[in-house]
PDB file of C-alpha atoms in Angstrom:
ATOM      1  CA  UNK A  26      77.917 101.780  98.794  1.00  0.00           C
ATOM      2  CA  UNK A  27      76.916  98.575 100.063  1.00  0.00           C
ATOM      3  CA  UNK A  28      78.622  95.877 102.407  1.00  0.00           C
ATOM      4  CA  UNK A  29      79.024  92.167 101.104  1.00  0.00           C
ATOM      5  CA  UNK A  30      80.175  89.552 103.937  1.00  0.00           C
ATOM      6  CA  UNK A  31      81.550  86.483 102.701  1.00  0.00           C
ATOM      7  CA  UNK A  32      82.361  83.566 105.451  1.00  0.00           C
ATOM      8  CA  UNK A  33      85.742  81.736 104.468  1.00  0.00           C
ATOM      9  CA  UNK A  34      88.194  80.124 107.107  1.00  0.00           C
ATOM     10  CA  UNK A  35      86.170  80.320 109.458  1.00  0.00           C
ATOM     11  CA  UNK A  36      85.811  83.814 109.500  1.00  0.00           C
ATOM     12  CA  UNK A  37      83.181  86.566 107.920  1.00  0.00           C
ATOM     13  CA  UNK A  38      85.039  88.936 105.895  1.00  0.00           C
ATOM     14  CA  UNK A  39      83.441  92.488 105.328  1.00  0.00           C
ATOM     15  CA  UNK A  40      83.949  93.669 101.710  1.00  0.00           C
ATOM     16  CA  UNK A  41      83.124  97.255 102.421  1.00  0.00           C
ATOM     17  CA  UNK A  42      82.348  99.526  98.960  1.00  0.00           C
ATOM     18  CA  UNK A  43      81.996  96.341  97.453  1.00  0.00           C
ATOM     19  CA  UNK A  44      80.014  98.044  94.372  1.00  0.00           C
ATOM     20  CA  UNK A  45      83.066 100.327  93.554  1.00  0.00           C
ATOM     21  CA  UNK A  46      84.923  99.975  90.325  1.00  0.00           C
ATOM     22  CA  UNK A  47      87.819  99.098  91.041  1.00  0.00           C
ATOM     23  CA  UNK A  48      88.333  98.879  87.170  1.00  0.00           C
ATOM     24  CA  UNK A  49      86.293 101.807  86.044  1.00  0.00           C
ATOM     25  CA  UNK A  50      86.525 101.297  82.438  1.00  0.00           C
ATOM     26  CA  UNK A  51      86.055  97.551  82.404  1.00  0.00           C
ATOM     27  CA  UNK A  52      83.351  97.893  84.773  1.00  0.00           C
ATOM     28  CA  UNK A  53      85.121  95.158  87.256  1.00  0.00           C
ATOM     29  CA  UNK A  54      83.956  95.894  91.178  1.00  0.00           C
ATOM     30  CA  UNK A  55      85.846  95.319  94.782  1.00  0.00           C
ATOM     31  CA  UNK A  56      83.234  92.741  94.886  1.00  0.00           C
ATOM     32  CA  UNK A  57      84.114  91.333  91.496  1.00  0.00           C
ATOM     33  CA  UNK A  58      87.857  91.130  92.869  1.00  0.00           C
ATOM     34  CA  UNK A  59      86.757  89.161  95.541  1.00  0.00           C
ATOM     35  CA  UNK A  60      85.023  86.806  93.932  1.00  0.00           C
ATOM     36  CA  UNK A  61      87.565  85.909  92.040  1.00  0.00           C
ATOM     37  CA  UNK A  62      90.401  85.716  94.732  1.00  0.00           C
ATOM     38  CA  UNK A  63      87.855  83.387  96.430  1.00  0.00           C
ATOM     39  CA  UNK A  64      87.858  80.976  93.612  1.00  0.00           C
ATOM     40  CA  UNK A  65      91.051  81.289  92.931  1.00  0.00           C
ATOM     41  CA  UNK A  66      92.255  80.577  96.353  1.00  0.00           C
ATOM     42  CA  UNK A  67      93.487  77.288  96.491  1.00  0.00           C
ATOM     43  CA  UNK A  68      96.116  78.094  93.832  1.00  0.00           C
ATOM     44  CA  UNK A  69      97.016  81.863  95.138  1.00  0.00           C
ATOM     45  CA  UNK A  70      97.477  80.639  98.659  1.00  0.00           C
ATOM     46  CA  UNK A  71     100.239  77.928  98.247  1.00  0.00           C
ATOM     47  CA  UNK A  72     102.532  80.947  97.092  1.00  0.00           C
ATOM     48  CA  UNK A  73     101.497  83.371  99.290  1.00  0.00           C
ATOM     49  CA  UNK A  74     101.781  81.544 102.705  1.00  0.00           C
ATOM     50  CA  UNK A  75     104.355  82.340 105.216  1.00  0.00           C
ATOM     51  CA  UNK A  76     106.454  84.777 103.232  1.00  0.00           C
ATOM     52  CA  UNK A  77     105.958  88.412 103.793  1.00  0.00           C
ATOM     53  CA  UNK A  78     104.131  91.093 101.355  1.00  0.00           C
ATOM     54  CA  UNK A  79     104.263  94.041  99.593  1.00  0.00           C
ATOM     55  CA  UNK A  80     100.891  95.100  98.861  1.00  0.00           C
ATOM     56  CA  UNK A  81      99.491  97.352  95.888  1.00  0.00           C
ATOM     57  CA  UNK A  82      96.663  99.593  96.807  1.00  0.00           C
ATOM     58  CA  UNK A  83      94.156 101.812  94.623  1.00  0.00           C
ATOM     59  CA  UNK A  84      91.211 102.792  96.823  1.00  0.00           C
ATOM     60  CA  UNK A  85      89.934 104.739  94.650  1.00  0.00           C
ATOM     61  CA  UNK A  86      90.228 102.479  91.378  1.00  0.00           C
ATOM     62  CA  UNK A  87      93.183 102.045  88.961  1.00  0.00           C
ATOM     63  CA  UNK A  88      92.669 105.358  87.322  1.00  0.00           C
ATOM     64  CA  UNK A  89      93.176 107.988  90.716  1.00  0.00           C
ATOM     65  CA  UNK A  90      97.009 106.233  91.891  1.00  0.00           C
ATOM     66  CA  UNK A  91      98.369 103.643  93.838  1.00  0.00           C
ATOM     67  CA  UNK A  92     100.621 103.665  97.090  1.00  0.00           C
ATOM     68  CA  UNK A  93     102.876 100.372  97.590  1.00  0.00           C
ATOM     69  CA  UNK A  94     102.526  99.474 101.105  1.00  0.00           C
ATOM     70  CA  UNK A  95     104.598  97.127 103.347  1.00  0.00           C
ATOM     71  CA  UNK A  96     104.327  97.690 107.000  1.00  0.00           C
ATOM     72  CA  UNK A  97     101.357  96.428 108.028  1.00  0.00           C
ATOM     73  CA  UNK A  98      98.678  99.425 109.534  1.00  0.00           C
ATOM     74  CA  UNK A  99      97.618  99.378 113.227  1.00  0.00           C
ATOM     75  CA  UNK A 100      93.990  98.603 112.355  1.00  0.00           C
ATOM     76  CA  UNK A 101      94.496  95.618 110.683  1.00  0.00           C
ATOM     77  CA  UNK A 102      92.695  92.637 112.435  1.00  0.00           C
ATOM     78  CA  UNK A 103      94.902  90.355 114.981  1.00  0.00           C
ATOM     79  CA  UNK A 104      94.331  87.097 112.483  1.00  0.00           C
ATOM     80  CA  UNK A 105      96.432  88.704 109.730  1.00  0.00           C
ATOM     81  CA  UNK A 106      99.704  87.121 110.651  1.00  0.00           C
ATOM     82  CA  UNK A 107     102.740  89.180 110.374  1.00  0.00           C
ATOM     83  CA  UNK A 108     106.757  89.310 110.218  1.00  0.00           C
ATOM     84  CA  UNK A 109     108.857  92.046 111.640  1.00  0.00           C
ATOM     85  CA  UNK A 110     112.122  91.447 109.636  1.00  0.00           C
ATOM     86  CA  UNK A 111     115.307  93.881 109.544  1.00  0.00           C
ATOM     87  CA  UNK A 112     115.933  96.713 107.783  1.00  0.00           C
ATOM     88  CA  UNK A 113     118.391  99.493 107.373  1.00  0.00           C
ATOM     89  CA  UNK A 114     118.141 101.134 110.540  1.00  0.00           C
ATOM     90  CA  UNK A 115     114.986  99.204 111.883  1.00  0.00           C
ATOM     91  CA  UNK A 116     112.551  96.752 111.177  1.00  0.00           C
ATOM     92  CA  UNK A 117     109.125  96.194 109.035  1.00  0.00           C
ATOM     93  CA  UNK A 118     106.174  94.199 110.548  1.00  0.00           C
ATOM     94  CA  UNK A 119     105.375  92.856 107.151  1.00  0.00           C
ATOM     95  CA  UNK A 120     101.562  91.311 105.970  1.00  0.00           C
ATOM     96  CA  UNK A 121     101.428  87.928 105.989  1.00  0.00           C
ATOM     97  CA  UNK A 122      98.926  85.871 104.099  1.00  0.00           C
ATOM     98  CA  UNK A 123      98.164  82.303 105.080  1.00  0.00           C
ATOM     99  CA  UNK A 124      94.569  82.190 104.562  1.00  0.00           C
ATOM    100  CA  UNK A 125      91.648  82.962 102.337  1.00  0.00           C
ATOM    101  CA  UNK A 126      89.869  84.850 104.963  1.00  0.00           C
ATOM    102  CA  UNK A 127      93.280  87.295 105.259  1.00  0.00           C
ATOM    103  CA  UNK A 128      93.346  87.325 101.286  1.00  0.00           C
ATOM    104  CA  UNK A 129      89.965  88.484 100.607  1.00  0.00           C
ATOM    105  CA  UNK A 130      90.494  91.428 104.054  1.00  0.00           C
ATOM    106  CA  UNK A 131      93.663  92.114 101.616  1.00  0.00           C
ATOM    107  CA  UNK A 132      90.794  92.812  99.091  1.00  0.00           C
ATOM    108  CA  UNK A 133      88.638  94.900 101.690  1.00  0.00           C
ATOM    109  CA  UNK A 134      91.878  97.607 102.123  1.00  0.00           C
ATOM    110  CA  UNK A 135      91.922  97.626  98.170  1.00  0.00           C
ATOM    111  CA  UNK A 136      95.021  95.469  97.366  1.00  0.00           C
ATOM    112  CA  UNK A 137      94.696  94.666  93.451  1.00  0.00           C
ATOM    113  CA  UNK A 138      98.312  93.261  93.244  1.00  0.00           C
ATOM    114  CA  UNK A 139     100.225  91.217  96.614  1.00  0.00           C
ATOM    115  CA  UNK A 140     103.360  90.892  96.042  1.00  0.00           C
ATOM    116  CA  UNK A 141     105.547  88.406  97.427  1.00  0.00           C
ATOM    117  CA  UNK A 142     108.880  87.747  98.853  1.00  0.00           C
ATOM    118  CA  UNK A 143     110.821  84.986  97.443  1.00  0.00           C
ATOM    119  CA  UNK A 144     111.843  83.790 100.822  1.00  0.00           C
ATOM    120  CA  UNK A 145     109.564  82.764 103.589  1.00  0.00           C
ATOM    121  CA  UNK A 146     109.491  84.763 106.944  1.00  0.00           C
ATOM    122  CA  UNK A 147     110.805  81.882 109.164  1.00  0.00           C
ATOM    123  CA  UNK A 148     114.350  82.076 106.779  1.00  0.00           C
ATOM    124  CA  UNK A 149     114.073  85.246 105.239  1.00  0.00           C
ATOM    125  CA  UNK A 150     117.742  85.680 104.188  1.00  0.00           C
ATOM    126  CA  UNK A 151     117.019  82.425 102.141  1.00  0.00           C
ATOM    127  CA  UNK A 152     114.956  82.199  99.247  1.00  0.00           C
ATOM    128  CA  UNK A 153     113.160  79.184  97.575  1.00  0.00           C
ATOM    129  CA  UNK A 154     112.599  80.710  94.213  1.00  0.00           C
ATOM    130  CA  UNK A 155     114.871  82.541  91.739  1.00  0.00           C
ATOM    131  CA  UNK A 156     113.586  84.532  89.088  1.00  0.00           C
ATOM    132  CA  UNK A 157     114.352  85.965  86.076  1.00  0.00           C
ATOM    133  CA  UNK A 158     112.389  88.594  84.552  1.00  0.00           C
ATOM    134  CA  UNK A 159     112.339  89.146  80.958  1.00  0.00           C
ATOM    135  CA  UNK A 160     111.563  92.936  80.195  1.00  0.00           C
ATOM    136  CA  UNK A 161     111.084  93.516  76.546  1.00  0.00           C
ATOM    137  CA  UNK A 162     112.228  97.128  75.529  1.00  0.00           C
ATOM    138  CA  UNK A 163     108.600  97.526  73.270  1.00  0.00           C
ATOM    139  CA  UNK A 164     105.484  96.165  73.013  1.00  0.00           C
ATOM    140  CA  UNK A 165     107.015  93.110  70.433  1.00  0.00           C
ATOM    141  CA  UNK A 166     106.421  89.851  72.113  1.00  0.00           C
ATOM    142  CA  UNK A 167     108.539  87.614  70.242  1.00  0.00           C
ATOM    143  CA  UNK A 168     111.596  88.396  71.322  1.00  0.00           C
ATOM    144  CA  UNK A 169     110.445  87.821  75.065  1.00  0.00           C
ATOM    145  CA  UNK A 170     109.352  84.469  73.533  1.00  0.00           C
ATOM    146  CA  UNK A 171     112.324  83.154  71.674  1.00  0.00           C
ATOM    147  CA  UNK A 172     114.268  84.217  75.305  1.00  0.00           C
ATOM    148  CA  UNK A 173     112.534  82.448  77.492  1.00  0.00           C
ATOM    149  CA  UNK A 174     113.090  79.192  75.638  1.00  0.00           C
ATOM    150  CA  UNK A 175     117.070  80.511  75.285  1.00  0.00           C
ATOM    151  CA  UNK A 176     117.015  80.398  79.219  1.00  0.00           C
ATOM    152  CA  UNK A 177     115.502  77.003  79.612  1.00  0.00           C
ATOM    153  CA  UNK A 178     117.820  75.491  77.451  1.00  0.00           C
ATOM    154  CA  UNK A 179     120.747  76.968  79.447  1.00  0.00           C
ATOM    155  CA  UNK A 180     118.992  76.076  82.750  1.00  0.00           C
ATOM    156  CA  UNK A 181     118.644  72.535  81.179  1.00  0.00           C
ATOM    157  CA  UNK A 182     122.622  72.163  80.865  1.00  0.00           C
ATOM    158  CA  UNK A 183     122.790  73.655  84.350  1.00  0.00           C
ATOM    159  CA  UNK A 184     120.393  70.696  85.106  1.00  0.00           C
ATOM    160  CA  UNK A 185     117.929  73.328  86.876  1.00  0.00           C
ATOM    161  CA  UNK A 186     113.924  73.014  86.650  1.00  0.00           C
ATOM    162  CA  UNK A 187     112.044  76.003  85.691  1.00  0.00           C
ATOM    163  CA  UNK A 188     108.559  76.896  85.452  1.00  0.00           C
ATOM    164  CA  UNK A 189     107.402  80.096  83.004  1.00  0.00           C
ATOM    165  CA  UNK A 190     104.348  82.642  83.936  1.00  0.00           C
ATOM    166  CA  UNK A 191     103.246  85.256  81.902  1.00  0.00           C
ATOM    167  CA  UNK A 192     103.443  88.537  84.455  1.00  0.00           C
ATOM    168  CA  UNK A 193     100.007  90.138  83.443  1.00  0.00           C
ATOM    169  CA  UNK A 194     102.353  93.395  82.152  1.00  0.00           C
ATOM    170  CA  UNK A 195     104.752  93.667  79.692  1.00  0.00           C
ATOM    171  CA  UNK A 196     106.905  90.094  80.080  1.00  0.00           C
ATOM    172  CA  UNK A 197     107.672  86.217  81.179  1.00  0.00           C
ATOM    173  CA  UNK A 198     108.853  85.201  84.795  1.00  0.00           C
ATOM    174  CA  UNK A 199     110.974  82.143  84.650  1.00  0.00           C
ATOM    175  CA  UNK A 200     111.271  81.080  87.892  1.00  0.00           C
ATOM    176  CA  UNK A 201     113.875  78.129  89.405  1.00  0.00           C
ATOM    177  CA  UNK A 202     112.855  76.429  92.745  1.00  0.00           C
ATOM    178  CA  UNK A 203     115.610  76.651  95.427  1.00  0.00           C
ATOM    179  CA  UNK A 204     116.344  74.146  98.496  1.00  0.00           C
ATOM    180  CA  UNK A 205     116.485  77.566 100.729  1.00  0.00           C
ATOM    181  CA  UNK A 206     120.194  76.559 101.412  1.00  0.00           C
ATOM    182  CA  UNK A 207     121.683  79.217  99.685  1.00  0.00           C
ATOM    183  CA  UNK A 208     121.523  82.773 100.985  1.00  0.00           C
ATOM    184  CA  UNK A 209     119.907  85.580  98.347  1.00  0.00           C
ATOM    185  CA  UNK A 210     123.581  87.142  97.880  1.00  0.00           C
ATOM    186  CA  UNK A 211     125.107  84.166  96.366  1.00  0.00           C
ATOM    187  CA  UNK A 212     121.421  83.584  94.898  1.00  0.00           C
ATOM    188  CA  UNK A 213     121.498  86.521  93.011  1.00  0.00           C
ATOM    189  CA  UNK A 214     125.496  86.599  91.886  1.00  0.00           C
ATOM    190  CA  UNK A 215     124.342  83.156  90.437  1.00  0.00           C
ATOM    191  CA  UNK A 216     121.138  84.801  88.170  1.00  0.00           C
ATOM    192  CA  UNK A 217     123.486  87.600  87.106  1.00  0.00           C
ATOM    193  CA  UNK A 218     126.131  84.936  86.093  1.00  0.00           C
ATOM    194  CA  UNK A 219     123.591  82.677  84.380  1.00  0.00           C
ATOM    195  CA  UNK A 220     122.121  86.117  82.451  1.00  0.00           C
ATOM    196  CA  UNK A 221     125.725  87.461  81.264  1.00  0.00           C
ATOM    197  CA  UNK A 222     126.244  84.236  79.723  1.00  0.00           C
ATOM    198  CA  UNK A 223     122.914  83.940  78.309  1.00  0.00           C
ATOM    199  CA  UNK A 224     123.566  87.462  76.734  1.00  0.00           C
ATOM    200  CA  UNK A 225     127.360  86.869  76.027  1.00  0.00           C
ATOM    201  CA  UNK A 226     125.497  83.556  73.435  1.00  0.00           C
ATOM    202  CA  UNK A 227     122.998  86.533  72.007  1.00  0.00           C
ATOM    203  CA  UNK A 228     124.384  89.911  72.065  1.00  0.00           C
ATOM    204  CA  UNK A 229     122.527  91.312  69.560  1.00  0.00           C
ATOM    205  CA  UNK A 230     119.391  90.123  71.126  1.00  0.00           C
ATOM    206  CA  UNK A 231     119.700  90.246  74.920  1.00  0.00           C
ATOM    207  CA  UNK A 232     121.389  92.586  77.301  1.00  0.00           C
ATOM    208  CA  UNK A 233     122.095  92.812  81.141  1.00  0.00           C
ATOM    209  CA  UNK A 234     121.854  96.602  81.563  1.00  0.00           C
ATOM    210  CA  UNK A 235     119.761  98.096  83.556  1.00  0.00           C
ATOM    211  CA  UNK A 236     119.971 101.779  82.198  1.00  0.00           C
ATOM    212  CA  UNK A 237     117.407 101.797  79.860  1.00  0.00           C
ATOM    213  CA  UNK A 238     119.703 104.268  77.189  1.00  0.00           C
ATOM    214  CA  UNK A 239     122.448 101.410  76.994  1.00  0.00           C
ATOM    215  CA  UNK A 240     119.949  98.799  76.250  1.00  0.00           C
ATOM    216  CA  UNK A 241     119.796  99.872  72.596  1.00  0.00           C
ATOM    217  CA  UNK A 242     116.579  97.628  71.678  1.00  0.00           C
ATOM    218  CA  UNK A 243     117.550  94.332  73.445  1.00  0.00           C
ATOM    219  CA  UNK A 244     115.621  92.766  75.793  1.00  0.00           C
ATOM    220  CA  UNK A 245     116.723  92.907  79.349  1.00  0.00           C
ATOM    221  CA  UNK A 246     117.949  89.614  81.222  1.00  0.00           C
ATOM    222  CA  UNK A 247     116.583  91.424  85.336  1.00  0.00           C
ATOM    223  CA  UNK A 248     117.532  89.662  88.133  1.00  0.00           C
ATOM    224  CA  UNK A 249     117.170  92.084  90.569  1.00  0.00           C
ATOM    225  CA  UNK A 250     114.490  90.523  92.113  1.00  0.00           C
ATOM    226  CA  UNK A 251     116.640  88.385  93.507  1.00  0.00           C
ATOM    227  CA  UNK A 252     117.760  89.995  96.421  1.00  0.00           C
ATOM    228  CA  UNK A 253     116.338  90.319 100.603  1.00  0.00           C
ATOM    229  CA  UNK A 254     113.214  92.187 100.340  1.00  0.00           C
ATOM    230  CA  UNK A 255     112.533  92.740  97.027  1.00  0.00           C
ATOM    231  CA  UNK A 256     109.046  90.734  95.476  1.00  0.00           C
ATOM    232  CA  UNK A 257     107.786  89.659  92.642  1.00  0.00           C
ATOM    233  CA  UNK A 258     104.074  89.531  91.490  1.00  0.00           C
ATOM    234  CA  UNK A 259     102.510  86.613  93.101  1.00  0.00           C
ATOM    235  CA  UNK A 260     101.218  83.391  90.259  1.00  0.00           C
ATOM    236  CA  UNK A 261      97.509  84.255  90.132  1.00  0.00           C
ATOM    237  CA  UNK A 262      97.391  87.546  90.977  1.00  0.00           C
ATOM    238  CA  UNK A 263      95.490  90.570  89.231  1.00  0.00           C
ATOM    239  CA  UNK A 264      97.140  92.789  87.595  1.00  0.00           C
ATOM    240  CA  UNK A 265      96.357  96.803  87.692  1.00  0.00           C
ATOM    241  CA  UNK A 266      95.793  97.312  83.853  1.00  0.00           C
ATOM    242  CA  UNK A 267      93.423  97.706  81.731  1.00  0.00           C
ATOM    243  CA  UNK A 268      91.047  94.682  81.356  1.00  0.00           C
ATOM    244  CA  UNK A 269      92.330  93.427  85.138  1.00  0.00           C
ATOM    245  CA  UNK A 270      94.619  91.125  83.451  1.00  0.00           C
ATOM    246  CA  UNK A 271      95.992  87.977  85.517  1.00  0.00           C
ATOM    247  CA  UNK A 272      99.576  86.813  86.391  1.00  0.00           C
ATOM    248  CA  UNK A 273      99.065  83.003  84.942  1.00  0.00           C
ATOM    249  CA  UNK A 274     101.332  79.888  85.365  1.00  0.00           C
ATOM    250  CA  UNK A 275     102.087  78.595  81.868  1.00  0.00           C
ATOM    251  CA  UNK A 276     103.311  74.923  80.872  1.00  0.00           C
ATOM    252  CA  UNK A 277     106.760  75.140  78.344  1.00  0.00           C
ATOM    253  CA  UNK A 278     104.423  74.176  75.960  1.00  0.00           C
ATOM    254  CA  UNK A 279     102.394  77.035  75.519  1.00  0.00           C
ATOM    255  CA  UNK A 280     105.116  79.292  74.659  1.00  0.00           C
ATOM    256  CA  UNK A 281     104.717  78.386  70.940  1.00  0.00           C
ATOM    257  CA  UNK A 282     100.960  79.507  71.170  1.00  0.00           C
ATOM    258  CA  UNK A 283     100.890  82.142  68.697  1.00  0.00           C
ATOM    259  CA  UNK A 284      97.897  83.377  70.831  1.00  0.00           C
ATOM    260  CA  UNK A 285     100.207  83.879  74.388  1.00  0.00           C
ATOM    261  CA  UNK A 286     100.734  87.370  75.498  1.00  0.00           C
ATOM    262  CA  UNK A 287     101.566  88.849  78.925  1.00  0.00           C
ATOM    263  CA  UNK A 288      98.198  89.494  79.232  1.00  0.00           C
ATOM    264  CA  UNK A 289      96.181  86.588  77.580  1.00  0.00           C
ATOM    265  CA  UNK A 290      94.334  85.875  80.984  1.00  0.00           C
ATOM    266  CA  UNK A 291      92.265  88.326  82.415  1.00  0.00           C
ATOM    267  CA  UNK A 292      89.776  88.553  85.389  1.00  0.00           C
ATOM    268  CA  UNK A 293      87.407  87.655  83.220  1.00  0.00           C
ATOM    269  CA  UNK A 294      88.444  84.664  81.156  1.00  0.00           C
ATOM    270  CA  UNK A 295      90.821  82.986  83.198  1.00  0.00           C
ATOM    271  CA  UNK A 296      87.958  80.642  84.318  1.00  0.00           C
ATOM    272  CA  UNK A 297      88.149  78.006  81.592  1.00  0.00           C
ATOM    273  CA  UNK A 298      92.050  77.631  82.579  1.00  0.00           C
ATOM    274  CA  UNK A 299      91.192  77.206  86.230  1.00  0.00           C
ATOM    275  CA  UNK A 300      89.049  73.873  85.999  1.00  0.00           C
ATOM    276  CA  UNK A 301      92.124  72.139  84.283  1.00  0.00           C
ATOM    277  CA  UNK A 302      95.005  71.355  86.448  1.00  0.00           C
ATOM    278  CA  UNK A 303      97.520  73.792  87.526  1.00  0.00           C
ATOM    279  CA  UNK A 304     100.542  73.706  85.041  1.00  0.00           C
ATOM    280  CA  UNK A 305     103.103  74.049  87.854  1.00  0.00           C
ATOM    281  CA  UNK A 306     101.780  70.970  89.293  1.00  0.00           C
ATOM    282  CA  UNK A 307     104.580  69.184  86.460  1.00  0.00           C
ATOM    283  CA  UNK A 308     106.450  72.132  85.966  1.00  0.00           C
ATOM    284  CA  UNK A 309     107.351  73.145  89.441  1.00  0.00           C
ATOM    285  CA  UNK A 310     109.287  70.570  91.102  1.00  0.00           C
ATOM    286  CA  UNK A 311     111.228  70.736  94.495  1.00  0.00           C
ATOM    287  CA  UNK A 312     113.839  72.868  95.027  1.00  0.00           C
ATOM    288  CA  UNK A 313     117.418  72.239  94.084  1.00  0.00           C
ATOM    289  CA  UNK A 314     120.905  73.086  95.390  1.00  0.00           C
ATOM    290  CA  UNK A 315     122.925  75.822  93.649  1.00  0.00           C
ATOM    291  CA  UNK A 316     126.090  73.949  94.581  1.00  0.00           C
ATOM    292  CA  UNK A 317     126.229  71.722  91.455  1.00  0.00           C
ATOM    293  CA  UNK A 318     124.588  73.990  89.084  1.00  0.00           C
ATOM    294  CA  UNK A 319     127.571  76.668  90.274  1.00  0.00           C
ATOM    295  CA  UNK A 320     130.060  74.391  89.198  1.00  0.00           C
ATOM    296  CA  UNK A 321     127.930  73.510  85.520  1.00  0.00           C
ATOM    297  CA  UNK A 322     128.380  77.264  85.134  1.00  0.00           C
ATOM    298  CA  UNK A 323     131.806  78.028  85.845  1.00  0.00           C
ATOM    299  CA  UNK A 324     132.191  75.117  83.647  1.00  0.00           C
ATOM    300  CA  UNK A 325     130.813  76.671  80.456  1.00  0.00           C
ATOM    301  CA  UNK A 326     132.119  80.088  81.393  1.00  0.00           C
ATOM    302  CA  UNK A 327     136.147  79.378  81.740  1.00  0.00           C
TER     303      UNK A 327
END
């Protein structure tokens, strides 16, 4: 197999194998990957830098199994910044991606998917993002649809901002920036709050249970995300499916496109939607206080 260096921050960055398929059946290389986390970099990077990663390996392509890996190996090179945060019983020296040069190494060790924290390492106890993740029960998109605009309109009378994604899977991320003030306990009692109402309104529709047997059909409200050290799927990134489909920021507009799916951008044609401007640009404003939007809720819920 051969060796591609590519010189980015300063650095030269071995892609080793770069002719494997990382994608067998779509025919998509390590080198392809790379290419595209290189273009993509200077939207990836803002929501990758400083928080710590979980990152989503296939070495031998998406058809011969994953492992999820957090602590960050001995061999990796002494530029790839890293966080040792607590644990149960310990601590994990996390990966930490600040630059394109550590991105496309990321590449190099087979990482597909980074995942990211929703805190940053210097406050890790306090995120600036809060997400809700709608999980349809089936392979209908609609409902995930008509939810998402259900939750903005009950973020809007919380007077929270909120910025949608398609995940590259099965659903929508609607994500709320945070001022990092309030710690991911209180964080995620808040999203579980905001999703019981929201499902209280739609009963027959929407459901907060996570046992799959007592959803009966509805479409899960998951905030579990929400809490220290869990991640979510990083804007931008690939996704390990079939067709190497891409996480994509979306504008609220575009969730009446008949056309949008989780998976309407892939590797492949999400070029045409990087030359216009980044959707979150407008959608993604600065973070707010929970504080106020606390006492909207408890408002609408006594």
């Amino acid at each position: 197999m051969t060796t591609t260096d590519i010189r980015v921050s300063g650095r030269t960055v071995e892609i080793k194998r770069a002719g494997k398929e990382i994608f067998p059946d779509d025919g998509i290389t390590k080198a392809d990957l790379a290419d595209y986390y290189r273009r993509v970099g200077p939207r990836i990077l803002p929501h990758l830098r400083g928080r710590p990663l979980m990152l989503e390996r296939y070495p031998d392509g998406i058809g011969d199994g994953r492992f999820m890996q957090k602590d960050t190996p001995d061999y990796f090179p002494d530029w790839i910044h890293r966080a040792e945060l607590p644990k149960a019983g310990g601590t994990v020296t996390y990966p930490v991606c600040d630059d394109l040069a550590s991105l496309l190494y990321l590449v190099d060790q087979a990482c597909i998917t980074p995942h990211r924290w929703l805190s940053k390492a210097d406050r890790p106890d306090h995120p600036d993002r809060l997400v809700f993740d709608l999980d349809p029960s089936g392979d209908d998109f609609e409902p995930v649809r008509r939810t998402a605009a259900l939750l903005r309109e009950l973020l809007d009378e919380l007077d929270l901002p909120a910025a949608l994604m398609t995940t590259g899977s099965s659903g929508l991320h609607v994500v709320v920036p945070l001022d990092r003030r309030t710690a991911f306990d209180e964080v995620r009692a808040f999203a579980g709050d905001v999703a019981e109402l929201l499902a209280a309104r739609h009963p027959e529709e929407l459901t907060t249970a996570a046992r799959k047997q007592a959803r009966e059909g509805r479409l899960y409200l998951d905030v579990q995300r929400n809490g220290y050290g869990q991640t979510a799927v990083t804007p931008y990134a690939v996704r390990a499916r079939p067709g190497a489909p891409v996480a994509t920021p979306l504008s609220w507009t575009e969730l009446d496109d008949p056309d949008l799916t989780p998976r309407r951008w892939t590797l492949t044609t999400v070029d045409e939607r990087l030359e216009g401007e980044d959707p979150w640009k407008r959608e993604l404003p600065r973070g707010r206080s929970l504080t106020a939007a606390r006492g909207r809720l408890e408002k609408l819920t006594s």
